PDB file of C-alpha atoms in Angstrom:
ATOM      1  CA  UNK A   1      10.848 -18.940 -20.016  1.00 40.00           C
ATOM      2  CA  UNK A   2      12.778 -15.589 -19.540  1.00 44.00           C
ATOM      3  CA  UNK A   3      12.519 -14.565 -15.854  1.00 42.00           C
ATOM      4  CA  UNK A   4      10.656 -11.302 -15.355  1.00 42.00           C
ATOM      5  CA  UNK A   5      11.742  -8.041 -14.738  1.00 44.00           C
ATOM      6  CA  UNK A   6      10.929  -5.595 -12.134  1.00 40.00           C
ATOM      7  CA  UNK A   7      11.541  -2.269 -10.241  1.00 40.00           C
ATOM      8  CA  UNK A   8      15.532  -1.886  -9.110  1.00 41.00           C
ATOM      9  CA  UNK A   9      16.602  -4.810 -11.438  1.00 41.00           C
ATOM     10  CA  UNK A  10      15.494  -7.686  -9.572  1.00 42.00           C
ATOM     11  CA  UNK A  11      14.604 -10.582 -11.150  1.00 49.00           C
ATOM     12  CA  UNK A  12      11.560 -12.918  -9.448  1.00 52.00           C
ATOM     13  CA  UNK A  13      12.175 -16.535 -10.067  1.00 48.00           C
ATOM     14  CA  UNK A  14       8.840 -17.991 -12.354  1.00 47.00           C
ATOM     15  CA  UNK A  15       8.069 -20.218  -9.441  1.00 46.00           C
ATOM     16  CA  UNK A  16       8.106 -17.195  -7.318  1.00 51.00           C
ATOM     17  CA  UNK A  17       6.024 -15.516  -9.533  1.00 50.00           C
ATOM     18  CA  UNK A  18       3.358 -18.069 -10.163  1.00 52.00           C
ATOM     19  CA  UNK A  19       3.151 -17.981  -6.541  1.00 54.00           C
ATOM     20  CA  UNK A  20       2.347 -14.416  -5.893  1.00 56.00           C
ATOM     21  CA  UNK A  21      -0.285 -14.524  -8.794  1.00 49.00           C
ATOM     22  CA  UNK A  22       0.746 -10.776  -9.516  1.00 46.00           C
ATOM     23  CA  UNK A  23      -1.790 -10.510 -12.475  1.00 45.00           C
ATOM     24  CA  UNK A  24      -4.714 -12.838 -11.388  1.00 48.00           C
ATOM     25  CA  UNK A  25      -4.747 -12.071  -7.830  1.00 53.00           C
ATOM     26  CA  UNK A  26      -2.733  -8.753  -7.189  1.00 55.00           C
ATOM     27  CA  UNK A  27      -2.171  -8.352  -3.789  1.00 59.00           C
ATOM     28  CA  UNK A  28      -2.117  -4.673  -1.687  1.00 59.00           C
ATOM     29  CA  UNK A  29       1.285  -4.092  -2.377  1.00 65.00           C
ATOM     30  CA  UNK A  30       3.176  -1.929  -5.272  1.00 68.00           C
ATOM     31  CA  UNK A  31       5.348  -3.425  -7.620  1.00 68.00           C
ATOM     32  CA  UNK A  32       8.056  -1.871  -6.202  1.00 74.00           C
ATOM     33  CA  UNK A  33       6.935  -3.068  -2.733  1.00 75.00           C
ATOM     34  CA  UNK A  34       7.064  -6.360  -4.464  1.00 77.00           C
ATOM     35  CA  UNK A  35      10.962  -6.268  -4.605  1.00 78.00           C
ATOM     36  CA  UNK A  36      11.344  -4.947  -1.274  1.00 83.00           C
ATOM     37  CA  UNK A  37       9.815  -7.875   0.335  1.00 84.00           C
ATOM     38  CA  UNK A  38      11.099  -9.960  -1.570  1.00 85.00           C
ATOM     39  CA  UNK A  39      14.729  -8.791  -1.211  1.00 86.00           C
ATOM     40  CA  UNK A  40      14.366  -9.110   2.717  1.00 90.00           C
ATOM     41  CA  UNK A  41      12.371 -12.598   1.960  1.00 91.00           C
ATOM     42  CA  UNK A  42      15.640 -13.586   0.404  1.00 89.00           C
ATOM     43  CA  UNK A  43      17.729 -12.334   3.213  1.00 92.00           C
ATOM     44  CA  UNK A  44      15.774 -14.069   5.877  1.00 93.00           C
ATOM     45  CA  UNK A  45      15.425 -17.061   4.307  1.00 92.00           C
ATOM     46  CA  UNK A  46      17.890 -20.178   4.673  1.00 90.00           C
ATOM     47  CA  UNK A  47      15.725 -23.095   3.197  1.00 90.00           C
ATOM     48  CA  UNK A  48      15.328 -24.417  -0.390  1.00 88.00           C
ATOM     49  CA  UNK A  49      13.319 -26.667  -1.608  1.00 84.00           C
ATOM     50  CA  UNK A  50      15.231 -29.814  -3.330  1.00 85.00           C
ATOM     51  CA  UNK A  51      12.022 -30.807  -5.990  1.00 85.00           C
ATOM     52  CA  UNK A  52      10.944 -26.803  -6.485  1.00 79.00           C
ATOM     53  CA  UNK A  53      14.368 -24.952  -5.961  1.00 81.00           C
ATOM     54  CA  UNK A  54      11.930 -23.077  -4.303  1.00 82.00           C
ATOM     55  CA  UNK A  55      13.112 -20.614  -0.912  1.00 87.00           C
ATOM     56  CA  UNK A  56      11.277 -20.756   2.144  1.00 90.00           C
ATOM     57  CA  UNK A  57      11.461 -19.703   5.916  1.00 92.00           C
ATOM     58  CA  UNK A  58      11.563 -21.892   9.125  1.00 91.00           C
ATOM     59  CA  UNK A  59       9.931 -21.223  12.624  1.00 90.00           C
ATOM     60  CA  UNK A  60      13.869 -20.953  13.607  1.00 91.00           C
ATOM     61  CA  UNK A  61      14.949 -18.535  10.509  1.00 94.00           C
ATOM     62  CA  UNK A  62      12.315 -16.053  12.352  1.00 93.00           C
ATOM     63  CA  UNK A  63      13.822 -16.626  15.607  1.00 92.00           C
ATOM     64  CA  UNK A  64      16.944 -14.853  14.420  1.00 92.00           C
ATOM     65  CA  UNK A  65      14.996 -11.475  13.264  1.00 92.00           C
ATOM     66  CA  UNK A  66      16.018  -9.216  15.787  1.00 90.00           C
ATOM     67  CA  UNK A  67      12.924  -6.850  14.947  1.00 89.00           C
ATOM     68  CA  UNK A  68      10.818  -9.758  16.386  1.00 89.00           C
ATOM     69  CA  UNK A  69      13.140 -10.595  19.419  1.00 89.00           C
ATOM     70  CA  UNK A  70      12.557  -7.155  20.691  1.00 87.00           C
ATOM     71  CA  UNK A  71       8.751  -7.231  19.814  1.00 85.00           C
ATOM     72  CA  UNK A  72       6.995  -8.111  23.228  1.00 83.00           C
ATOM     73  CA  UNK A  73       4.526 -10.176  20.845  1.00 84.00           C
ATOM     74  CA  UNK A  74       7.425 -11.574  18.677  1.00 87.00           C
ATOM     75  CA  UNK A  75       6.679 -15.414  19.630  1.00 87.00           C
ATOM     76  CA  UNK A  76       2.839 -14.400  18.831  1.00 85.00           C
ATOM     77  CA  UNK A  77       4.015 -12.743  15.153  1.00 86.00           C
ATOM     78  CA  UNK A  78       5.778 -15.207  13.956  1.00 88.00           C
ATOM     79  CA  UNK A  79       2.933 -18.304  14.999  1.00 85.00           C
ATOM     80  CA  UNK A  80       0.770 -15.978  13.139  1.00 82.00           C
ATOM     81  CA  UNK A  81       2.930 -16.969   9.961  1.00 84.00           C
ATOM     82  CA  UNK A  82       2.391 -20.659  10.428  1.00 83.00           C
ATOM     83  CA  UNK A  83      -1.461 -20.152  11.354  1.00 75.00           C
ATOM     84  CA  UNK A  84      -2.695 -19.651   7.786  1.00 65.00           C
ATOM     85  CA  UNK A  85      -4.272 -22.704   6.210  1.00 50.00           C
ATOM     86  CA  UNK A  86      -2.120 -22.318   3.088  1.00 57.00           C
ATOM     87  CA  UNK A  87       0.532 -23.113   5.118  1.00 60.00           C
ATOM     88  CA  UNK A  88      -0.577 -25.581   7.240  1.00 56.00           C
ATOM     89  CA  UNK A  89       1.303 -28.549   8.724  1.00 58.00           C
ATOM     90  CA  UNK A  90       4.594 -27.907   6.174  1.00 68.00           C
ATOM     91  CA  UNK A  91       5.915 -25.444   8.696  1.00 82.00           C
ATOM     92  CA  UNK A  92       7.448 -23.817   5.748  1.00 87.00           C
ATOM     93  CA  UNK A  93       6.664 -20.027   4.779  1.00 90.00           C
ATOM     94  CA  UNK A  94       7.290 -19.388   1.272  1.00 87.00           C
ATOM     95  CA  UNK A  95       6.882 -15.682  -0.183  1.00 86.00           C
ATOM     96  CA  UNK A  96       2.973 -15.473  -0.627  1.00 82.00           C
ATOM     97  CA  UNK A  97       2.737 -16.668   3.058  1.00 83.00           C
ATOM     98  CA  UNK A  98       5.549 -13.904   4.474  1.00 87.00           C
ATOM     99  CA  UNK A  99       3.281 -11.054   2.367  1.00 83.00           C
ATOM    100  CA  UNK A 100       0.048 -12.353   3.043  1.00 81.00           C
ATOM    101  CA  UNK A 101       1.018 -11.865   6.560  1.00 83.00           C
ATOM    102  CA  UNK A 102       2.886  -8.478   6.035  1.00 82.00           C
ATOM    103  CA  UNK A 103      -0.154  -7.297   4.561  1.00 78.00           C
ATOM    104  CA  UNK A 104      -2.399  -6.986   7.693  1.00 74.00           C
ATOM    105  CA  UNK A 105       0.180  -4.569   8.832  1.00 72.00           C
ATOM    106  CA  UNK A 106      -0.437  -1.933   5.655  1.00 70.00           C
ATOM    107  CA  UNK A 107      -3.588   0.837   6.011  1.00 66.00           C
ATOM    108  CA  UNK A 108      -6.561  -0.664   4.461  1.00 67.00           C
ATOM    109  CA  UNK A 109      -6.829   0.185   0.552  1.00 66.00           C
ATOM    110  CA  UNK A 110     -10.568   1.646   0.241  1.00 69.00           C
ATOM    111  CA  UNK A 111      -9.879   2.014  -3.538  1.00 69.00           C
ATOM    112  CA  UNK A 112      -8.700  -1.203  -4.136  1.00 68.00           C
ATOM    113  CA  UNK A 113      -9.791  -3.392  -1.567  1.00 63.00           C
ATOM    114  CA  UNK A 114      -8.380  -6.797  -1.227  1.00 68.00           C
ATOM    115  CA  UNK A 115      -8.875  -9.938   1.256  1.00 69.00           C
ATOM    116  CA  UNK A 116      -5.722 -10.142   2.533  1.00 71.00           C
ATOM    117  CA  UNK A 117      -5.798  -6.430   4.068  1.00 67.00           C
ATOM    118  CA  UNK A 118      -9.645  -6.171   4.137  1.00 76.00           C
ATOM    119  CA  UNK A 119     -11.040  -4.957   7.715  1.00 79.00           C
ATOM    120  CA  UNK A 120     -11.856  -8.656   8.833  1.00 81.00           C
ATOM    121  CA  UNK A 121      -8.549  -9.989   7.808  1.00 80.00           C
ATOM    122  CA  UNK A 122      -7.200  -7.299  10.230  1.00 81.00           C
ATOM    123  CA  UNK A 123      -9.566  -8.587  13.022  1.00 85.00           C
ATOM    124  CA  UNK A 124      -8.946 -12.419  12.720  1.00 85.00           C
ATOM    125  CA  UNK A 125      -5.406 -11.364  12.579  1.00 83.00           C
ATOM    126  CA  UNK A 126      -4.908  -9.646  15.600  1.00 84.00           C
ATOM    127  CA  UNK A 127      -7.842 -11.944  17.395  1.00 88.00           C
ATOM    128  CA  UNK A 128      -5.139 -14.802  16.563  1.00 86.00           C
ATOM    129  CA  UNK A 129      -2.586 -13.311  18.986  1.00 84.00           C
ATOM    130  CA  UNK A 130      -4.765 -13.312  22.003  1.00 87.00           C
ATOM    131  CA  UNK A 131      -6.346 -16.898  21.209  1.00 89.00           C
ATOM    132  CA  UNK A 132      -2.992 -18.260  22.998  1.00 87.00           C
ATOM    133  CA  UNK A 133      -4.255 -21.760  22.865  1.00 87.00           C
ATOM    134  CA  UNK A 134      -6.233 -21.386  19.254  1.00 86.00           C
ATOM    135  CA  UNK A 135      -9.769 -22.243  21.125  1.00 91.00           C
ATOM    136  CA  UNK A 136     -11.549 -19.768  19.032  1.00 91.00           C
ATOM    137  CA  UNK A 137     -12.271 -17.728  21.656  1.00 94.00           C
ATOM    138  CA  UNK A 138     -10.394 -15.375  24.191  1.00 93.00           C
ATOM    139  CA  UNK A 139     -10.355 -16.329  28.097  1.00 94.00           C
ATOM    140  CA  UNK A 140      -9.577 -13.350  30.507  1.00 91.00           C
ATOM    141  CA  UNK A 141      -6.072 -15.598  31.269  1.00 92.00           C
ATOM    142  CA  UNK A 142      -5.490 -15.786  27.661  1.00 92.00           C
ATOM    143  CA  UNK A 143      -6.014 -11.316  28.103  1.00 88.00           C
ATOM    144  CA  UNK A 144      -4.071 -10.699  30.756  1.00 89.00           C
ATOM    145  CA  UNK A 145      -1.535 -12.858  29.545  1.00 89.00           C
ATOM    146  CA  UNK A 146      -1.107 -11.074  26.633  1.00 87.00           C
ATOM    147  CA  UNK A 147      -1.435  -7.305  28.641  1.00 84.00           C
ATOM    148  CA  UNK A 148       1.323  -8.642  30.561  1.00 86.00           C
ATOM    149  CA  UNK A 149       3.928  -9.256  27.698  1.00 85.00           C
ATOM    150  CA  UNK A 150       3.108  -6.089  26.348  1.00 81.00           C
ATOM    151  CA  UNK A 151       2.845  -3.515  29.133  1.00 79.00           C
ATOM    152  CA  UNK A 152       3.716  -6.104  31.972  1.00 66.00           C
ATOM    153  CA  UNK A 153       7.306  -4.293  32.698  1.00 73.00           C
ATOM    154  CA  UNK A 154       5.582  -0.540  32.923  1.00 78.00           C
ATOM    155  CA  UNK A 155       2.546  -1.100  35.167  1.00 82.00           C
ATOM    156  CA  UNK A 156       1.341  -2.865  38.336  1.00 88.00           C
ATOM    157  CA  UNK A 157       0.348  -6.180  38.009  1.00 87.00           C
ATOM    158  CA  UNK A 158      -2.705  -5.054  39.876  1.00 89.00           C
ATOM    159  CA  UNK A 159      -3.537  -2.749  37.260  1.00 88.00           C
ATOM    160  CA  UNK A 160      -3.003  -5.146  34.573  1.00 86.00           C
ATOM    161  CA  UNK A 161      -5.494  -7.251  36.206  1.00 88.00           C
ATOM    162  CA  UNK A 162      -7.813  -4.575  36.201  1.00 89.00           C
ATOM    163  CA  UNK A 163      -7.316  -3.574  32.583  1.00 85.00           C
ATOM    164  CA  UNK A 164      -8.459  -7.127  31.843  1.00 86.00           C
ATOM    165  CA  UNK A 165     -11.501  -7.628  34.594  1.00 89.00           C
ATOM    166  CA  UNK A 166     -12.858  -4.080  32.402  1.00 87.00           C
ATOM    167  CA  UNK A 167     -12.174  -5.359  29.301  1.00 85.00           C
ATOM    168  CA  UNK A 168     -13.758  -8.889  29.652  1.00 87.00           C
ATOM    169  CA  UNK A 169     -16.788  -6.480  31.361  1.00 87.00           C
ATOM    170  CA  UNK A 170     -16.951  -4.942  28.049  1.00 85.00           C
ATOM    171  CA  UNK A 171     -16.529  -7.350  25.732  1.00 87.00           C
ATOM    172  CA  UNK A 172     -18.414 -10.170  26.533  1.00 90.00           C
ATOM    173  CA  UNK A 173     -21.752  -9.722  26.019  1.00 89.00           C
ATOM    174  CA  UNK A 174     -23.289 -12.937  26.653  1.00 91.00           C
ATOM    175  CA  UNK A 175     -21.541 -13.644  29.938  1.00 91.00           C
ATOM    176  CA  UNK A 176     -20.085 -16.720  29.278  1.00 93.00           C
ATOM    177  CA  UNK A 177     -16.235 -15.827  30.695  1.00 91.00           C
ATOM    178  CA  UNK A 178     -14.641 -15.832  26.877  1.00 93.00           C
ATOM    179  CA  UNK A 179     -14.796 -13.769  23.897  1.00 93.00           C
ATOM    180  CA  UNK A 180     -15.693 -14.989  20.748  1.00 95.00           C
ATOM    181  CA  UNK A 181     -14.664 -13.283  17.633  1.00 93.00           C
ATOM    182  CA  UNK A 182     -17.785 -11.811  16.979  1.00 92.00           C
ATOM    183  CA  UNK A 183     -17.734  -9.815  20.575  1.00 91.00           C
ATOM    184  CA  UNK A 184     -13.779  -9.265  19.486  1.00 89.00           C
ATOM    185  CA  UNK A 185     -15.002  -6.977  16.770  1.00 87.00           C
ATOM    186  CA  UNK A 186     -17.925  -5.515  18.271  1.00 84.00           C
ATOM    187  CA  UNK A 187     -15.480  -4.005  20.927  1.00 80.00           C
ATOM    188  CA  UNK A 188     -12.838  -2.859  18.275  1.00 76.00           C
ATOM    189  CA  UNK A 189     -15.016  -1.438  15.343  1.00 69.00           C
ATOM    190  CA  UNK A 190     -17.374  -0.014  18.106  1.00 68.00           C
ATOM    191  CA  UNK A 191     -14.187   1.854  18.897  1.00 62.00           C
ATOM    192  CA  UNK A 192     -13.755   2.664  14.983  1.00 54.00           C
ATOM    193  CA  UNK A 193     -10.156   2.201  15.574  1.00 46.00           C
ATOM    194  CA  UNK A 194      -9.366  -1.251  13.761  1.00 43.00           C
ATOM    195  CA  UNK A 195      -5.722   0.011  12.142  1.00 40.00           C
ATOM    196  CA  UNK A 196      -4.587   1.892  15.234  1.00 41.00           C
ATOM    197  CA  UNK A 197      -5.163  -1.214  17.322  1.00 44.00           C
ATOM    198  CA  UNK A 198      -3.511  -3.480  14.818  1.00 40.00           C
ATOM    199  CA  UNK A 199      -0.638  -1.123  14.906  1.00 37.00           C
ATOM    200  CA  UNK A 200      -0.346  -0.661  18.473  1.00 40.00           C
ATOM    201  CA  UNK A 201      -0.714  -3.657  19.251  1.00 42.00           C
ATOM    202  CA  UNK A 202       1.564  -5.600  16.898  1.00 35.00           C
ATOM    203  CA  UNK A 203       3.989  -2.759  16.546  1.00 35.00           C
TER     204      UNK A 203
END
């Protein structure tokens, strides 16, 4: 089968290809976004498989991205990778995972809307990286925690803490000391603010 061709020359690997689904399932990125990814994909990547010849990431190949060592949330980004049921217990990400992932990061595409970068695949994303200990809900530790690695080195602790006591106040409505999903997203599109917190947050 002769390997297709793409934007800047590149050619995709079939097994690549059959992966992505470009045709059948065309995810919210260009063609020529395609080849970007997969170009840094390639870069990142130190793992073959020996049956598919197929490349794929490790936990440790995202370790060395210096983008995500700087990242406060880093450690939370790249478990976020290895969350996603198609990956599962393999601990491998191949190139759908790594833009599957990337894509909760791009602006949501009213035109052409798509799962992967719909408004609740936003949510659940960024819901994952305060769910430290992936309860399904949020405790105010599990909050704080997270306010800490993020703003931790700017602010009082004190005010930290009370960042998260008003929060929690907020958020969860039926009292219970955790926040569920659906009170995660009550707070956020209340706010009508669902990209700027995914990209403040996970910047």
């Amino acid at each position: 089968m002769k390997e297709p061709k793409f934007e800047g020359g590149l050619d995709l690997g079939t097994w690549e290809v059959r992966r992505i689904n470009l045709k059948k399932d065309p995810i919210p990125v260009s063609r020529k976004g395609i080849v970007t990814l997969y170009n840094r994909f390639i870069s990142l990547a130190k793992h073959k498989d020996t049956r598919t010849d197929e490349v794929f990431m490790s936990h440790h190949d995202f370790l060395d991205i210096q983008e995500l060592q700087m990242n406060p949330l880093g450690a939370r980004i790249i478990d976020a990778f290895f969350a996603d049921a198609e990956v599962g217990d393999r601990k491998r990400v191949y190139f759908r995972d790594f833009v599957k992932v990337l894509s909760h990061f791009r602006p949501i595409n009213k035109a052409k809307p798509h799962p992967w970068n719909s408004r609740e695949a936003k949510l659940r994303f960024a819901f994952t990286m305060y769910d430290l200990n992936k309860s399904g809900t949020i405790t105010k530790d599990e909050f704080r925690e997270i306010l800490q690695m993020m703003i931790g080195g700017n602010v009082p602790v004190e005010q930290v803490n009370s960042i998260a006591d008003r929060t929690m106040r907020e958020a969860d409505r039926d009292g219970d000391g955790c926040i569920t999903f659906h009170e995660f997203c009550n707070v956020i599109i209340s706010s009508n603010s669902v990209s700027s917190f995914i990209l403040f947050h996970l910047r």
